[in-house]
XYZ file of C-alpha atoms in Angstrom:
377
model
C 9.046 -30.968 9.817
C 11.290 -27.951 10.201
C 11.327 -25.553 7.396
C 14.632 -24.927 5.541
C 15.530 -21.325 5.410
C 19.195 -21.839 4.375
C 18.533 -23.648 1.080
C 16.428 -21.187 -0.781
C 15.682 -22.704 -4.277
C 14.631 -19.297 -5.594
C 12.406 -18.831 -8.618
C 11.972 -21.623 -11.211
C 14.633 -20.738 -13.670
C 13.769 -23.336 -16.365
C 13.902 -22.066 -19.922
C 10.950 -21.523 -22.307
C 11.218 -22.735 -25.949
C 11.968 -19.172 -27.017
C 15.024 -19.088 -24.793
C 13.427 -16.737 -22.067
C 13.273 -17.900 -18.499
C 9.802 -18.801 -17.126
C 8.335 -16.256 -14.726
C 8.309 -17.401 -11.213
C 5.071 -19.375 -10.228
C 2.426 -17.259 -8.678
C 1.661 -17.720 -5.019
C -1.934 -16.212 -5.564
C -4.629 -18.365 -3.685
C -1.913 -19.842 -1.346
C -1.873 -16.709 0.878
C -4.362 -16.057 3.687
C -4.621 -13.354 6.352
C -3.598 -15.320 9.464
C -3.473 -12.957 12.453
C -3.072 -9.340 13.405
C -1.035 -7.890 16.376
C -2.374 -4.880 18.221
C -0.306 -2.833 20.648
C -2.323 -1.189 23.382
C -2.282 -0.061 27.003
C -6.125 -0.524 27.290
C -6.212 -4.305 27.956
C -9.340 -4.169 30.162
C -11.327 -2.210 27.515
C -10.095 -4.462 24.772
C -11.077 -7.689 26.613
C -14.573 -6.197 27.079
C -14.723 -5.180 23.451
C -13.553 -8.371 22.070
C -15.319 -10.806 24.232
C -18.507 -9.038 25.473
C -19.175 -6.839 22.506
C -17.819 -8.497 19.307
C -18.235 -11.948 20.709
C -14.756 -13.560 20.300
C -13.048 -16.185 22.447
C -10.226 -14.773 24.715
C -7.213 -16.286 26.349
C -5.076 -14.210 28.754
C -1.443 -15.354 28.422
C -0.287 -12.978 31.090
C -0.910 -9.387 32.324
C 0.474 -7.969 29.137
C -0.767 -10.346 26.634
C -4.287 -11.116 25.381
C -5.335 -13.391 22.579
C -8.610 -13.598 20.662
C -9.755 -16.570 18.754
C -12.318 -16.815 15.989
C -11.965 -20.458 14.957
C -9.669 -23.486 15.628
C -6.500 -21.365 15.353
C -5.082 -20.671 18.730
C -4.452 -17.051 17.869
C -6.200 -14.665 15.453
C -5.511 -11.361 17.293
C -2.596 -10.921 19.568
C -2.827 -7.906 21.933
C 0.493 -6.847 23.567
C 0.896 -3.973 26.075
C 2.404 -0.904 24.477
C 1.868 2.688 23.518
C 1.006 2.428 19.765
C -2.818 1.886 20.040
C -2.571 0.378 16.579
C -2.129 -2.666 14.509
C 1.677 -3.190 14.401
C 2.011 -6.457 12.548
C 0.158 -8.543 9.893
C 0.687 -12.265 9.926
C 0.168 -14.195 6.643
C -0.428 -17.947 6.437
C 1.148 -19.621 3.398
C -0.028 -23.018 2.214
C 3.178 -24.917 2.094
C 6.990 -24.809 2.224
C 7.370 -24.144 -1.434
C 5.136 -21.080 -1.184
C 6.995 -19.930 1.938
C 10.399 -20.368 0.232
C 9.183 -18.480 -2.949
C 7.912 -15.480 -0.841
C 10.928 -15.254 1.241
C 13.172 -15.496 -1.797
C 11.288 -12.595 -3.412
C 11.796 -10.500 -0.249
C 15.542 -11.339 -0.013
C 16.137 -10.992 -3.747
C 14.901 -7.290 -3.368
C 17.607 -6.781 -0.737
C 15.008 -6.553 2.014
C 16.033 -8.304 5.302
C 14.188 -11.121 6.894
C 14.378 -12.097 10.515
C 13.416 -15.420 12.091
C 10.892 -15.134 14.750
C 11.994 -16.476 18.225
C 10.370 -19.505 19.788
C 8.572 -17.230 22.271
C 7.331 -14.911 19.459
C 6.064 -18.022 17.565
C 4.241 -19.456 20.628
C 2.545 -16.109 21.373
C 1.312 -15.955 17.801
C 0.122 -19.565 17.875
C 2.449 -20.703 14.993
C 5.121 -23.220 14.646
C 7.660 -20.705 13.241
C 7.708 -17.445 11.378
C 9.755 -15.021 9.414
C 9.385 -11.276 9.758
C 10.194 -8.468 7.271
C 9.229 -4.774 6.863
C 5.970 -3.749 5.294
C 4.248 -0.498 4.215
C 3.464 2.204 6.671
C 5.872 0.726 9.181
C 3.559 -2.390 9.673
C 5.740 -5.516 10.130
C 4.671 -8.444 7.730
C 5.157 -12.040 9.158
C 4.703 -15.309 7.178
C 4.086 -18.772 8.587
C 2.847 -22.051 7.337
C 1.471 -23.941 10.289
C -0.943 -22.565 12.853
C -1.123 -24.107 16.293
C -4.754 -25.092 17.022
C -6.484 -23.994 20.208
C -6.531 -26.546 23.089
C -9.789 -25.664 24.629
C -13.301 -25.450 22.973
C -14.377 -22.028 21.746
C -16.340 -20.036 24.297
C -17.892 -17.057 22.414
C -21.079 -15.183 21.941
C -20.840 -15.553 18.133
C -22.116 -18.789 16.661
C -19.284 -18.924 14.105
C -16.842 -16.679 12.254
C -16.037 -17.239 8.566
C -12.305 -17.860 7.990
C -10.969 -20.917 6.091
C -9.628 -20.278 2.562
C -10.462 -16.647 2.717
C -8.334 -16.014 5.846
C -9.686 -14.192 8.886
C -11.056 -11.032 7.276
C -9.387 -7.845 5.934
C -7.338 -4.811 6.813
C -7.829 -1.297 5.443
C -5.064 1.274 5.340
C -4.889 4.897 4.120
C -1.971 5.746 1.970
C -0.375 8.653 0.287
C 1.396 6.201 -2.089
C -1.223 3.682 -3.204
C 0.757 2.717 -6.316
C 3.733 1.766 -4.136
C 1.538 -0.202 -1.727
C -0.039 -2.110 -4.583
C 3.459 -2.758 -5.958
C 4.525 -4.222 -2.634
C 1.617 -6.714 -2.291
C 1.889 -7.540 -6.029
C 5.644 -8.380 -5.614
C 5.364 -10.250 -2.351
C 1.959 -12.119 -2.805
C 0.888 -11.726 -6.393
C -2.064 -9.710 -5.164
C -4.884 -9.025 -7.646
C -7.036 -5.876 -7.907
C -10.681 -6.549 -7.276
C -12.125 -3.078 -7.899
C -12.106 0.542 -7.014
C -14.535 2.800 -5.098
C -14.646 6.593 -5.427
C -16.027 8.338 -2.389
C -15.929 11.785 -0.872
C -15.010 11.893 2.809
C -14.800 15.138 4.756
C -14.892 17.141 1.472
C -11.901 15.194 0.140
C -12.260 12.718 -2.791
C -10.967 9.283 -1.990
C -10.091 6.429 -4.264
C -10.138 3.010 -2.479
C -8.356 0.050 -4.080
C -9.331 -3.443 -3.051
C -6.686 -6.185 -3.205
C -7.257 -9.949 -2.940
C -4.822 -12.762 -2.414
C -7.438 -15.536 -2.610
C -11.138 -15.906 -3.174
C -12.025 -13.285 -0.393
C -12.959 -10.110 -2.300
C -10.251 -8.298 -0.380
C -7.588 -8.964 2.295
C -6.163 -5.464 1.943
C -7.996 -2.197 1.092
C -5.962 0.941 0.340
C -7.678 4.409 0.555
C -5.859 7.470 -0.863
C -6.869 11.085 -1.497
C -7.179 12.312 -5.037
C -5.464 15.512 -5.776
C -4.297 16.533 -2.251
C -1.781 14.142 -0.652
C -2.903 13.576 2.941
C -3.374 10.656 5.249
C -6.860 11.161 6.918
C -6.477 9.019 9.948
C -4.060 8.850 12.936
C -3.617 5.075 13.029
C -1.724 3.030 10.491
C -4.766 0.970 10.001
C -8.117 2.601 9.331
C -10.196 -0.527 10.100
C -10.087 -4.297 10.243
C -12.865 -6.693 9.457
C -14.152 -9.981 10.721
C -16.992 -11.975 8.927
C -19.685 -13.651 10.919
C -21.616 -16.738 9.626
C -25.160 -15.679 10.520
C -26.998 -12.486 10.112
C -28.165 -12.881 13.777
C -24.422 -12.853 14.778
C -24.008 -9.548 13.182
C -27.134 -8.043 14.703
C -26.248 -9.384 18.029
C -22.772 -7.920 17.980
C -24.277 -4.509 16.902
C -26.673 -4.502 19.872
C -24.002 -5.567 22.399
C -21.524 -2.848 21.167
C -24.218 -0.237 21.511
C -25.363 -1.502 25.036
C -21.852 -1.740 26.352
C -21.295 2.000 25.405
C -18.550 1.360 22.750
C -18.574 3.971 20.079
C -20.308 3.115 16.736
C -18.656 4.834 13.775
C -21.114 3.656 11.104
C -24.519 2.019 11.394
C -25.369 -1.050 9.368
C -25.194 -0.791 5.647
C -24.283 -2.778 2.522
C -21.217 -2.149 0.354
C -21.421 -1.526 -3.332
C -18.453 -3.792 -4.365
C -18.433 -6.915 -2.301
C -22.162 -6.586 -1.183
C -21.238 -7.340 2.472
C -23.708 -6.242 5.167
C -21.648 -4.674 7.903
C -21.265 -2.079 10.577
C -18.211 -0.217 11.999
C -17.523 0.061 15.723
C -14.944 2.182 17.359
C -12.158 0.062 19.082
C -10.595 1.107 22.410
C -7.432 2.006 20.380
C -9.327 4.374 18.060
C -9.202 2.530 14.806
C -12.474 0.953 13.526
C -13.653 -2.647 13.697
C -16.081 -3.849 10.978
C -18.249 -6.853 11.553
C -19.546 -8.181 8.258
C -21.911 -10.831 6.923
C -22.304 -12.503 3.486
C -19.865 -10.753 1.078
C -19.567 -12.313 -2.408
C -16.657 -14.704 -3.161
C -14.630 -13.723 -6.269
C -14.888 -16.146 -9.288
C -11.538 -15.817 -11.051
C -12.850 -16.924 -14.366
C -15.393 -14.085 -14.687
C -14.269 -11.324 -12.438
C -13.601 -7.850 -14.009
C -12.303 -4.850 -11.952
C -14.682 -1.877 -12.178
C -14.995 1.494 -10.376
C -18.046 2.009 -8.143
C -19.264 5.461 -7.113
C -19.933 5.571 -3.477
C -19.101 2.886 -0.871
C -22.467 1.942 0.174
C -25.765 0.800 -1.494
C -27.599 1.807 1.632
C -26.809 2.656 5.213
C -23.396 3.015 6.804
C -24.501 6.346 8.029
C -22.235 8.156 10.617
C -23.355 7.693 14.198
C -23.054 10.800 16.309
C -20.219 12.370 14.440
C -20.269 16.168 14.727
C -18.836 18.897 12.511
C -16.166 19.493 15.059
C -15.047 15.746 14.814
C -14.985 16.170 11.023
C -12.747 19.272 11.152
C -10.537 17.591 13.686
C -10.115 14.619 11.440
C -9.376 16.949 8.529
C -6.785 18.823 10.578
C -5.091 15.527 11.570
C -5.061 14.586 7.880
C -3.332 17.826 6.922
C -0.804 17.396 9.704
C 0.111 14.083 8.317
C 1.229 15.577 5.028
C 4.589 16.145 6.457
C 5.113 12.521 7.249
C 6.819 10.636 4.416
C 5.213 7.322 4.011
C 7.419 4.204 3.746
C 6.240 1.543 1.226
C 9.479 -0.503 1.403
C 10.687 0.773 -2.017
C 12.700 -2.491 -3.070
C 9.514 -4.422 -2.885
C 7.171 -1.844 -4.058
C 9.235 -1.449 -7.367
C 7.904 1.125 -9.776
C 4.545 0.713 -8.182
C 1.282 -0.461 -9.847
C -0.672 2.299 -11.444
C -4.475 2.424 -11.756
C -5.930 1.403 -15.044
C -9.709 0.829 -14.715
C -11.862 4.001 -15.215
C -15.460 3.047 -16.020
C -18.142 3.063 -13.428
C -19.995 -0.146 -12.633
C -23.588 0.330 -13.841
C -24.833 -1.410 -10.677
C -22.889 0.812 -8.400
C -24.847 2.201 -5.437
C -25.297 5.996 -5.046
C -24.905 8.042 -1.906
C -28.397 8.843 -0.840
C -29.211 12.586 -1.493
C -28.612 14.856 1.461
C -26.683 12.401 3.424
C -23.277 13.296 4.844
C -20.275 12.203 2.643
C -18.384 10.477 5.470
C -18.863 6.702 5.157
C -15.892 4.862 6.495
C -13.468 2.986 4.259
C -14.200 -0.364 2.454
């Protein structure tokens, strides 16, 4: 039925025996990455990339709108014509109306406005209805409870993508205010820290924080520089990730991407923290697209956050990146110092500071003599 947005019950304000109000119930585990919106002028390239290279199902809504499917959901990626060449919006699926009301109440209680999506916006995203509110780095966040299911059978080169409870994959951002970004996702979705990775890229030490909102090891990765404050990439999103069901699906996608002439950022390798086997391709918009296979699923009863040194146990070596590209990337990063990053302060609160320092004994090491650049999470 229709969702009530006028009657907002707010947090549970029942009183504990000691006279203190109970904290609001957590929404952790009831939040799943639902869809992403990409703004691009390069529709033809994106169609080739999504369908022929990655191996997704495509539906063209009109000249300016393309949708990719991974599973029964009608929309997992919405591509709209525009100049950004970036991810502009993250859509989050919430399990039920209670969770929806709780999240929206948190946003509004912080004094952050929410806007109801129009019927047309909902239809394009393949959801029944949605609410929108501002997110970190200018990326709009949207929440919905009911996806529309695709009407036609999937037609794609990949046998199956892994979505379900873990959502559709993950998004990695670079940030000059990682504590604020963590604060934001803690406030809105009760995100939990999975672990850290310390890695040097282009001579700059990075700390990457991996945040989960369900059993998927991470739905959001946040990379920030240690010491010097800079944002090392042009796009708001550094990469996004989809997970395939079979190793053959990953190998097939890797071969198709190479054969079709799309840029390969990092060759196949294995991550230290979630143990996912993956590679990173260059999208037509310039950010990276990771295709991964077989990451571990977090067991909440035993999981302890640790710090890993180096992002990869093996592989993930740069493909065809020159020293000139490296310096160019570094120059872009320094230029970005002057941009003040927005983390939506009312929702970020005081921010969540780092607290885990020890290094996981099992952590992979960068191979001797290999370049430091390894992509992010």
